[in-house]
mmCIF file of C-alpha atoms in Angstrom:
data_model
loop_
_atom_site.group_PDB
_atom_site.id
_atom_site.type_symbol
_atom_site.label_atom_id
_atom_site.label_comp_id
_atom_site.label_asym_id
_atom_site.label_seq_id
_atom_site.Cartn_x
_atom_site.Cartn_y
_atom_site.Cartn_z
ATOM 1 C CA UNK A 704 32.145 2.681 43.040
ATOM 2 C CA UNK A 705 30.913 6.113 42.677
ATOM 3 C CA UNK A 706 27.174 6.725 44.136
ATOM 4 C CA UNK A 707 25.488 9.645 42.150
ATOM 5 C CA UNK A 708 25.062 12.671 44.457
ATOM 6 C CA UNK A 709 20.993 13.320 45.312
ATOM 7 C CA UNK A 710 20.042 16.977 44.792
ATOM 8 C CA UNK A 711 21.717 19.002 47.590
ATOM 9 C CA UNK A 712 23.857 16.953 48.841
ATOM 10 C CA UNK A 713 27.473 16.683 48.819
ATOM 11 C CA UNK A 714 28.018 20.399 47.891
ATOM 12 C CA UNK A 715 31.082 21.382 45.323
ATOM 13 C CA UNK A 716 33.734 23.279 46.445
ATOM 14 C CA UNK A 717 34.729 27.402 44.755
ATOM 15 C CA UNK A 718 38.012 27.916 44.064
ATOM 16 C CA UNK A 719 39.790 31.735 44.022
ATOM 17 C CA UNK A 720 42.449 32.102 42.220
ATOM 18 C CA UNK A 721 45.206 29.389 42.783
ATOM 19 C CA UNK A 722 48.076 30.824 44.643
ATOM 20 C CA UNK A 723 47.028 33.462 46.426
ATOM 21 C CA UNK A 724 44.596 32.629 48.752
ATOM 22 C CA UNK A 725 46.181 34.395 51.821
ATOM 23 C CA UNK A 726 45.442 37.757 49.243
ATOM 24 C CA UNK A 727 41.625 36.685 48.603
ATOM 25 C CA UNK A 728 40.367 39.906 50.370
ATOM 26 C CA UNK A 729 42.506 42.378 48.470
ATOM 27 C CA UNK A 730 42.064 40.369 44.716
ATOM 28 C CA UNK A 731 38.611 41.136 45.684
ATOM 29 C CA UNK A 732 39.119 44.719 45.151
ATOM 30 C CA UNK A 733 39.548 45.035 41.061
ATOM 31 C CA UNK A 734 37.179 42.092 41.015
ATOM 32 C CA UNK A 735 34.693 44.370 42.798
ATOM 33 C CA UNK A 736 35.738 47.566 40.490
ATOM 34 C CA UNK A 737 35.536 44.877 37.440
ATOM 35 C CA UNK A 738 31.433 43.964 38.348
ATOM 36 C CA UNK A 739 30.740 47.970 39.083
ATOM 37 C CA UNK A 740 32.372 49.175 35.791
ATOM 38 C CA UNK A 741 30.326 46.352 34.006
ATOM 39 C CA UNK A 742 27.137 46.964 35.493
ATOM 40 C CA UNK A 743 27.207 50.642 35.111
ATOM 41 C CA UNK A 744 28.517 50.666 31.812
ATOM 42 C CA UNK A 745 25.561 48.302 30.783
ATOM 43 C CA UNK A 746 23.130 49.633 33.024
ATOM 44 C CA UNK A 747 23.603 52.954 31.079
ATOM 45 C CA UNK A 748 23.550 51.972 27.679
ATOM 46 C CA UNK A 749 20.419 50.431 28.254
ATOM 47 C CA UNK A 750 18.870 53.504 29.691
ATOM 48 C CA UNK A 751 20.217 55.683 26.850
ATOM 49 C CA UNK A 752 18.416 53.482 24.396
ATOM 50 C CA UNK A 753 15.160 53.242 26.647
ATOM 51 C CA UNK A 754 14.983 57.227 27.389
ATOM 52 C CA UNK A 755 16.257 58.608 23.523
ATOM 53 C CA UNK A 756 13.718 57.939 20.981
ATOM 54 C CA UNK A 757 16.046 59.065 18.647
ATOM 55 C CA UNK A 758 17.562 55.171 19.174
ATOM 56 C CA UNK A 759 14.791 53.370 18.523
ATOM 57 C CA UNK A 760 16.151 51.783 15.775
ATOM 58 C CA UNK A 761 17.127 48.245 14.690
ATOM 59 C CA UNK A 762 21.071 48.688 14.880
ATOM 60 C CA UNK A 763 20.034 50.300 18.836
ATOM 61 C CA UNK A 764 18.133 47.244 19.808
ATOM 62 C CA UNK A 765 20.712 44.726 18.779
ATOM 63 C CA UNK A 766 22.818 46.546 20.815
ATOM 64 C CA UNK A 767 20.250 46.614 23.991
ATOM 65 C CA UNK A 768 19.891 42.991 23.438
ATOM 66 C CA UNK A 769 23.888 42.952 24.058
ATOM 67 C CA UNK A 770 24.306 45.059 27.133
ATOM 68 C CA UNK A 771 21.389 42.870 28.472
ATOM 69 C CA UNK A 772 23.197 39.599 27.834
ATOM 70 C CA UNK A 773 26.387 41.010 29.051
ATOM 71 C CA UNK A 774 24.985 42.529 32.151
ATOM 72 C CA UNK A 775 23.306 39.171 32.943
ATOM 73 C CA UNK A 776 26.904 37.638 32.082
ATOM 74 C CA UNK A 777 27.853 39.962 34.822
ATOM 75 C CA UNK A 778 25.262 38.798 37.573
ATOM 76 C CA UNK A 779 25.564 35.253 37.071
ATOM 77 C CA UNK A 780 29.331 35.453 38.698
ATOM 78 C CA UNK A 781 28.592 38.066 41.110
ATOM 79 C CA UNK A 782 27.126 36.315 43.758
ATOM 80 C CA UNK A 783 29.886 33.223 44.558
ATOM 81 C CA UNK A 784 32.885 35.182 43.829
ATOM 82 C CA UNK A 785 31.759 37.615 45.929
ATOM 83 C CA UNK A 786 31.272 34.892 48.453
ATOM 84 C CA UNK A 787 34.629 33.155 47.462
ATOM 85 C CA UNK A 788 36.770 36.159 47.159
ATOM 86 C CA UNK A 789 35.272 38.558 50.389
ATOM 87 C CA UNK A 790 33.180 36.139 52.581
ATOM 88 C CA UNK A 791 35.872 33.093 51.998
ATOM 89 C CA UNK A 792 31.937 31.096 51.383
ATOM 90 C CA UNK A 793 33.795 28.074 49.264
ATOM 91 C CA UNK A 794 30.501 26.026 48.815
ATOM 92 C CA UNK A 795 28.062 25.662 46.851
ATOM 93 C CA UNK A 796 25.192 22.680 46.303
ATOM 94 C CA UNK A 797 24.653 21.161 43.025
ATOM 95 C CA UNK A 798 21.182 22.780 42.055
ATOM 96 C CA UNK A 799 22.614 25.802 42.999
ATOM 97 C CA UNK A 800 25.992 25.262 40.657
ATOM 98 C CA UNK A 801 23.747 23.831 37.692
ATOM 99 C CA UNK A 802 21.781 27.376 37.745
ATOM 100 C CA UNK A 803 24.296 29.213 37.949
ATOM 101 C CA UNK A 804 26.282 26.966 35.276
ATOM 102 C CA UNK A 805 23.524 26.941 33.354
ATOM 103 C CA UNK A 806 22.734 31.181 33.216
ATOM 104 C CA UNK A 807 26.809 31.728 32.437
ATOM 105 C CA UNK A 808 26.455 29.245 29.437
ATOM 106 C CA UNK A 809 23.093 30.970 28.148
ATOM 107 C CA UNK A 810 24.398 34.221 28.459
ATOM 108 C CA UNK A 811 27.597 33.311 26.499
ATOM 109 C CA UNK A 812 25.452 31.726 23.909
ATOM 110 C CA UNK A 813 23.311 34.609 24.052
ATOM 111 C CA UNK A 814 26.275 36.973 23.174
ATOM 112 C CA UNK A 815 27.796 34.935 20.219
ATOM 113 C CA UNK A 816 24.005 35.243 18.643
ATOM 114 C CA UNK A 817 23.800 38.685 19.822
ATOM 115 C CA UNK A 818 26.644 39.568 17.501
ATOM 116 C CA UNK A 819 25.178 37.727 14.872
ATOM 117 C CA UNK A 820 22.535 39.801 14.316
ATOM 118 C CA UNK A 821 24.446 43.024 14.790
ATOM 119 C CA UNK A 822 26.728 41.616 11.813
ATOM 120 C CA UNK A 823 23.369 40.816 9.968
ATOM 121 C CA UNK A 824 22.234 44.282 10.925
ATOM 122 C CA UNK A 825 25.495 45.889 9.614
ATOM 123 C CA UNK A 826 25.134 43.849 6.331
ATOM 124 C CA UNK A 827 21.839 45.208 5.616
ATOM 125 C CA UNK A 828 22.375 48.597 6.540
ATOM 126 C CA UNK A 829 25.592 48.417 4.518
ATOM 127 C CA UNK A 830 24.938 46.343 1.107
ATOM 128 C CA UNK A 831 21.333 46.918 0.902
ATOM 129 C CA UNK A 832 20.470 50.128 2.364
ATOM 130 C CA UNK A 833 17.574 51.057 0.330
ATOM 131 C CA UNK A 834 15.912 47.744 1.862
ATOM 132 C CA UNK A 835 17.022 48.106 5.490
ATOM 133 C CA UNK A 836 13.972 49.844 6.903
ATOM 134 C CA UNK A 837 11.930 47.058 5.394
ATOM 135 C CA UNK A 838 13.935 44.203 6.228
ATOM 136 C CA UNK A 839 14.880 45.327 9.787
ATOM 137 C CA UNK A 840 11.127 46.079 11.180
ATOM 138 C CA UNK A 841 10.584 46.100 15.054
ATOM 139 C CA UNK A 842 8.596 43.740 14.800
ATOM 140 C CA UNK A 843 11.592 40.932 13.059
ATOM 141 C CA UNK A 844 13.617 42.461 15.399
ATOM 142 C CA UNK A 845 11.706 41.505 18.667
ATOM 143 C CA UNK A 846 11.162 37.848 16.458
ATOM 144 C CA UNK A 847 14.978 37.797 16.403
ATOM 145 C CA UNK A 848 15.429 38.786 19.935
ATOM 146 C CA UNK A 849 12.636 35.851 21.187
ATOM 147 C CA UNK A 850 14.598 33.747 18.524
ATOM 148 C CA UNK A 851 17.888 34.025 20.338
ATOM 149 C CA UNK A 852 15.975 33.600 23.538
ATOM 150 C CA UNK A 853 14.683 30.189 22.350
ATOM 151 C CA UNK A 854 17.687 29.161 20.909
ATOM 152 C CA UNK A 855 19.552 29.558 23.729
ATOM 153 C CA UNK A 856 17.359 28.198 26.434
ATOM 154 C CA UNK A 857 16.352 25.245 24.241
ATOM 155 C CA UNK A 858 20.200 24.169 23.476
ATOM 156 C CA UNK A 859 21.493 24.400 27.133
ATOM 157 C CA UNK A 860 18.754 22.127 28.783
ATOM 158 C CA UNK A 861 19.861 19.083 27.574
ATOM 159 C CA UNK A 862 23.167 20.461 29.298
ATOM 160 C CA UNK A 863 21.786 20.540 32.367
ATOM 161 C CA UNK A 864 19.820 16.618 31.756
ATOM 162 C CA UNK A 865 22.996 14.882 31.034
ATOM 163 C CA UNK A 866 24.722 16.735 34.110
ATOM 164 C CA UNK A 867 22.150 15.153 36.374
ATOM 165 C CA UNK A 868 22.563 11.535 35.432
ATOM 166 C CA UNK A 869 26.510 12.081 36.087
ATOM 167 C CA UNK A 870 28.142 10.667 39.972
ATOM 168 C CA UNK A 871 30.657 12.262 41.367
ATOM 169 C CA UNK A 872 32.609 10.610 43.186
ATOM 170 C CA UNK A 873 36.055 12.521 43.083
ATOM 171 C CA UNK A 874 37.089 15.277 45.022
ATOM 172 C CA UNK A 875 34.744 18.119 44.096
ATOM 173 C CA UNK A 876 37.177 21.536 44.098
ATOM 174 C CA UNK A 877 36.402 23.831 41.052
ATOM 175 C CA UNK A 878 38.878 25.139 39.301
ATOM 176 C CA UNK A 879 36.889 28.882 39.348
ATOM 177 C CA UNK A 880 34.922 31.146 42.036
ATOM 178 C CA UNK A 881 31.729 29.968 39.772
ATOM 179 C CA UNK A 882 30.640 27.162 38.063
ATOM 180 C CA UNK A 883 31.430 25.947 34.519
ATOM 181 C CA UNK A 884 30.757 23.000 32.221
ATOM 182 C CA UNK A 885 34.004 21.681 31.493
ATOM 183 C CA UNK A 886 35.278 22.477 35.281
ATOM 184 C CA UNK A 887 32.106 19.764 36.483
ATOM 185 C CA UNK A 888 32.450 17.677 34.083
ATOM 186 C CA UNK A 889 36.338 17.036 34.922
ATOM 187 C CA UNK A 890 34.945 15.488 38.591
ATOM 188 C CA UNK A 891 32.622 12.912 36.986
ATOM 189 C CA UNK A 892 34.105 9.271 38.350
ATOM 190 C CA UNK A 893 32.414 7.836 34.963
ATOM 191 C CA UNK A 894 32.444 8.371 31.270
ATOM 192 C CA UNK A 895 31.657 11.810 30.375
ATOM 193 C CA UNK A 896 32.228 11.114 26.698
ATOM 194 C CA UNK A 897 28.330 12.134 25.469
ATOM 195 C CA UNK A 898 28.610 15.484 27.970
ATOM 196 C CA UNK A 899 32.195 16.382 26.727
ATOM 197 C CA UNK A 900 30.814 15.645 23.218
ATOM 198 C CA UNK A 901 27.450 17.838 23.341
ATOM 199 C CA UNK A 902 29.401 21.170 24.846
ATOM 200 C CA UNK A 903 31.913 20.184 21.669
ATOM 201 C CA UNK A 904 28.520 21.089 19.277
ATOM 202 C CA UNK A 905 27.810 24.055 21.419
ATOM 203 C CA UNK A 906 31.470 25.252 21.036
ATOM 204 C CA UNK A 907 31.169 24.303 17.145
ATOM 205 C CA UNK A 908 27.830 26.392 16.775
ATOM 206 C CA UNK A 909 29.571 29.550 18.214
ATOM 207 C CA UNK A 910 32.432 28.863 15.770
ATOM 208 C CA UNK A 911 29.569 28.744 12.945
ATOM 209 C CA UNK A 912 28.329 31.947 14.255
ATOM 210 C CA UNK A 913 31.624 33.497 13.990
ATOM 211 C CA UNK A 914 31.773 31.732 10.276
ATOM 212 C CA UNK A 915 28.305 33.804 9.390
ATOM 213 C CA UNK A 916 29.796 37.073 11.121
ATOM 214 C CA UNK A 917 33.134 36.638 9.010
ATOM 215 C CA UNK A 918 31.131 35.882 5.803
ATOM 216 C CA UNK A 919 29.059 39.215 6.829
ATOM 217 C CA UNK A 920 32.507 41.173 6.832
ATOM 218 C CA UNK A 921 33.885 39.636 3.247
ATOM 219 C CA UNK A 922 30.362 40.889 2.118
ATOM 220 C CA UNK A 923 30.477 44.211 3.370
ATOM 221 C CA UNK A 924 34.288 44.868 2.094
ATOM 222 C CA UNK A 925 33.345 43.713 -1.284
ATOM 223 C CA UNK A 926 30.665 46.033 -1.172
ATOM 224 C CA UNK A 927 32.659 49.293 0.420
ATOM 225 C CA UNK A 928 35.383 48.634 -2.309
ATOM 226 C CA UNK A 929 33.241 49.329 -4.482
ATOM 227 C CA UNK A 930 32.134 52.743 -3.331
ATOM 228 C CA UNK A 931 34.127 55.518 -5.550
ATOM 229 C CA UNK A 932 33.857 58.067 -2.910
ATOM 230 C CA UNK A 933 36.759 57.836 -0.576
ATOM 231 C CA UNK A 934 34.865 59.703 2.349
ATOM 232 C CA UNK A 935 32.131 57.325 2.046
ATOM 233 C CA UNK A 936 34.189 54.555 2.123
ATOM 234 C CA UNK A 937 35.338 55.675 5.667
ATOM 235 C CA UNK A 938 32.035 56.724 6.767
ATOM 236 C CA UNK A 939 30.430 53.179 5.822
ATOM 237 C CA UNK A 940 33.454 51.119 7.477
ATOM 238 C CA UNK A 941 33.327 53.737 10.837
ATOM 239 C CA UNK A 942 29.740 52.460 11.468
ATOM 240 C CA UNK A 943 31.151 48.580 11.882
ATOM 241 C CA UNK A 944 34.264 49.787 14.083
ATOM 242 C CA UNK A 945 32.252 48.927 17.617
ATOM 243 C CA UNK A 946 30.700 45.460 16.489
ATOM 244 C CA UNK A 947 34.227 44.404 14.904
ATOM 245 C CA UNK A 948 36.143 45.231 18.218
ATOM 246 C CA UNK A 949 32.840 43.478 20.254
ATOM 247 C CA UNK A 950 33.529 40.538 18.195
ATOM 248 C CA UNK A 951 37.029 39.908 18.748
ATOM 249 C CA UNK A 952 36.833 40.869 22.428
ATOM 250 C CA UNK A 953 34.616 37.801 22.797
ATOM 251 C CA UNK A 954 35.594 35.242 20.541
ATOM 252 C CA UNK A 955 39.154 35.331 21.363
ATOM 253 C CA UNK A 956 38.859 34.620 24.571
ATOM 254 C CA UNK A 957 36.272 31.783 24.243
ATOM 255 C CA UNK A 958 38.672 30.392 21.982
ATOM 256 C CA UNK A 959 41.628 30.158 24.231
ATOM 257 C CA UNK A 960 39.019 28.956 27.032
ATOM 258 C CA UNK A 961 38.359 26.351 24.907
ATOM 259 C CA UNK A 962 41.642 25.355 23.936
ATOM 260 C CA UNK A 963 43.394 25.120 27.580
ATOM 261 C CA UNK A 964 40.789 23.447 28.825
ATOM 262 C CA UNK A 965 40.477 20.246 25.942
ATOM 263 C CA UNK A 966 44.234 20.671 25.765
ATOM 264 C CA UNK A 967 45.681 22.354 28.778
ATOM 265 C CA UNK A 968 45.754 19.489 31.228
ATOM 266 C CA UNK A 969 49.333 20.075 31.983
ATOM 267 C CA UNK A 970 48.506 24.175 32.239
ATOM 268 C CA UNK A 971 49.507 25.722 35.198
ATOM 269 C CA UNK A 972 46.536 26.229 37.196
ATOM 270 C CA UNK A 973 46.595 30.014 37.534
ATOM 271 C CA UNK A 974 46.149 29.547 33.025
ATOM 272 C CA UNK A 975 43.122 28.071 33.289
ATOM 273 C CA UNK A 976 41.819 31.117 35.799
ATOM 274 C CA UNK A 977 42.840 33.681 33.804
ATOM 275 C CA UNK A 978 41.304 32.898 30.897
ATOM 276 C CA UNK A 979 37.904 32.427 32.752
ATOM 277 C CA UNK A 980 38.353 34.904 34.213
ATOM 278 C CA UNK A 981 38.926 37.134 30.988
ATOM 279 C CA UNK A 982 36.615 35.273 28.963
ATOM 280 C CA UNK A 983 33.474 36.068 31.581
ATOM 281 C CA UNK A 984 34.573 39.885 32.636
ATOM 282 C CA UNK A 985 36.594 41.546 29.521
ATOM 283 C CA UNK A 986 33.431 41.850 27.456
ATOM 284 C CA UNK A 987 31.153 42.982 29.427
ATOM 285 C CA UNK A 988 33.455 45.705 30.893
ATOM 286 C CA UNK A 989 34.509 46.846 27.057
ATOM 287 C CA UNK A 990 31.559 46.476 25.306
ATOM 288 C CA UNK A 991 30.185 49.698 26.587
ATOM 289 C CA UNK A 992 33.077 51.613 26.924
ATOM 290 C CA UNK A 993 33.959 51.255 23.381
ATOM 291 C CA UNK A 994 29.992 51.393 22.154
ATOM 292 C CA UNK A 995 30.199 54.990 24.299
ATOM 293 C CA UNK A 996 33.505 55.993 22.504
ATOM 294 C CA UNK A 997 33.091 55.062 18.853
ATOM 295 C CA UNK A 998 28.757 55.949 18.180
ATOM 296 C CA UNK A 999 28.097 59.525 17.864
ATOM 297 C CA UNK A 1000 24.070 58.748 18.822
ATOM 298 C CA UNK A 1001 25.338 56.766 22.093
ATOM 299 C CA UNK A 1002 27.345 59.663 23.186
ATOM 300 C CA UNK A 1003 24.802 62.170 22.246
ATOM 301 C CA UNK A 1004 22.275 60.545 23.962
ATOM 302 C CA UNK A 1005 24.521 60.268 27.026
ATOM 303 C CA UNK A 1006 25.516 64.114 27.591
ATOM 304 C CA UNK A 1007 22.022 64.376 26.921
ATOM 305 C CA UNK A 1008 20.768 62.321 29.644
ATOM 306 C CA UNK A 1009 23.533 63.932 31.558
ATOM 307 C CA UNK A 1010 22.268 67.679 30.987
ATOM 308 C CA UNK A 1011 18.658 66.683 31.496
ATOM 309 C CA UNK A 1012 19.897 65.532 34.955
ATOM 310 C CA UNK A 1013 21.867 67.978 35.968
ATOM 311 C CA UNK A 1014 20.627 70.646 33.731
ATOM 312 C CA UNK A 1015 23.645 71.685 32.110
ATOM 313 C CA UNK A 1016 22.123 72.440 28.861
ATOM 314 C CA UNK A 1017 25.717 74.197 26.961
ATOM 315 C CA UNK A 1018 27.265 70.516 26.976
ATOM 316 C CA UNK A 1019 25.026 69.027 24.621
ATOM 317 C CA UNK A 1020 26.826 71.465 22.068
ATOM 318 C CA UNK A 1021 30.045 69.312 22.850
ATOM 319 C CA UNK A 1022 28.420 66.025 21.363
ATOM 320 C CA UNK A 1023 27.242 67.687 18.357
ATOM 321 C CA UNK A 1024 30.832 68.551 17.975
ATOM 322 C CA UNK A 1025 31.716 64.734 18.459
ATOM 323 C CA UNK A 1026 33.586 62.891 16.103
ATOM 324 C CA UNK A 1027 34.682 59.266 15.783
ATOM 325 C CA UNK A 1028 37.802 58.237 15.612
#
């Protein structure tokens, strides 16, 4: 009969990736390259928009509010699978796995609503452009932004309740160098059917959010088809090239987390890591790499900072130059 495990006790177990355990220190290595490229990345896209008034603009502060939520994405992992992967530090108590479950799931959330707004940003800006400046103030943006934040936070602490009212009684090896809901939830010696059932609503709200974002798109292509000018066309779709890659880059891999894990019991093991593994790093390592590459105003306000810095003033000539592809 399983006895439910006091706070602190009875610590859960991290798991690197299956199979190559012996190799832990060197799969350590592009792990460690994977967190630097992310922080920087996101680290400088937020100081771009801080430093460049130029940015202070609705479409710029959606896209703040992303690198935030994906650099937090990023710190939320760091800690155990550096621990896991480099210190060979497999344990970790419960409080500490329910925080750390807990900030992974908010900042996933975060992201999926995060994207929302960018798509409600790009409808605006798109099919109503003599209202955007009026719609989008900074002031509904910051009420969107503590929005998300409330939304987020409010929806995950029930999460955490139910989790705390579950024994474990089983062995308690995760699947993962960090801790997720479906991976703790698979240890429970009793019913999880009202846990499995609330992260099903959570999963079905991000697929709503992806609904809206679609609808956003059918919008704006009805509107854009209807633009004689070919050139403006172009021009008007070009601006929704970064959001439509951020999207897919993070709701393709949630979905295929999802799926292997409701579905995947007979997976290989190594499945189930690698699609963590890409669902948690791959967007916050391409978001700003493809943000840098595809907005003119990002990459001018980068060689900018750059110059200022090292006082090269003659490359700030090469962003004006700058075109999208």
């Amino acid at each position: 009969m399983g006895v439910t495990i006091p706070l602190g006790a009875q610590p859960f177990l991290l798991a690197g990736l299956p199979g190559v355990a012996q190799f832990h220190h060197w799969v350590f290595l592009p792990f460690g390259l994977m967190y630097l490229v992310a922080v920087l990345g996101n680290g400088t896209i937020l100081l771009v928009v801080r430093v460049h008034r130029q940015l202070h603009q609705p479409m710029y502060y959606f896209l703040l509010m992303l690198a935030t939520t994906d650099l937090g994405l990023t710190l939320s992992t760091l800690p155990t699978v550096l621990r896991v992967f480099w210190l060979g530090a497999v344990e970790i108590s419960f409080p500490a796995c329910l925080i750390q479950m807990f900030c992974i799931h908010v900042f996933s959330f975060m992201e999926s609503s995060v994207l929302l707004a960018m798509a409600f940003d790009r409808y605006v800006a798109i099919c109503c452009p003599l209202r955007y400046s009026s719609i989008l103030t900074s002031a509904r943006v910051a009420q969107i932004g503590l929005g998300i934040i409330c939304r987020c936070t409010l929806s995950l602490l029930p999460l955490i309740c139910l989790l705390t009212w579950l024994p474990f009684c089983r062995s308690h090896v995760l699947s993962h160098p960090y801790c997720l809901h479906q991976d703790i939830i698979r240890l429970a010696c009793t019913d999880a059917t009202l846990n499995s059932l609330y992260g099903l609503t959570l999963v079905l709200v991000a697929i709503l959010d992806f609904a809206l974002i679609a609808l956003s798109y059918i919008m704006i292509f009805r509107t854009v088809l209807g633009i004689t000018s070919r050139e403006e066309q172009a021009k008007a779709l070009n601006t929704c090239v970064s959001h439509f890659c951020a999207v897919l880059i993070f709701y393709i891999p949630l979905a295929g987390l999802s799926i292997i894990h409701r579905y995947g019991r007979n997976a290989p093991p190594i499945s189930h890591a690698i699609m963590a593994n890409i669902y948690l790093f791959v967007p916050p390592i391409l978001n700003p790499i493809i943000y840098s590459m595809k907005s003119k105003a990002i990459c001018k306000g980068l060689l900018g900072l750059l110059c200022q810095r090292a006082s090269w003033p003659g490359h700030a000539q090469n962003c004006e130059n700058h075109r999208t592809v």
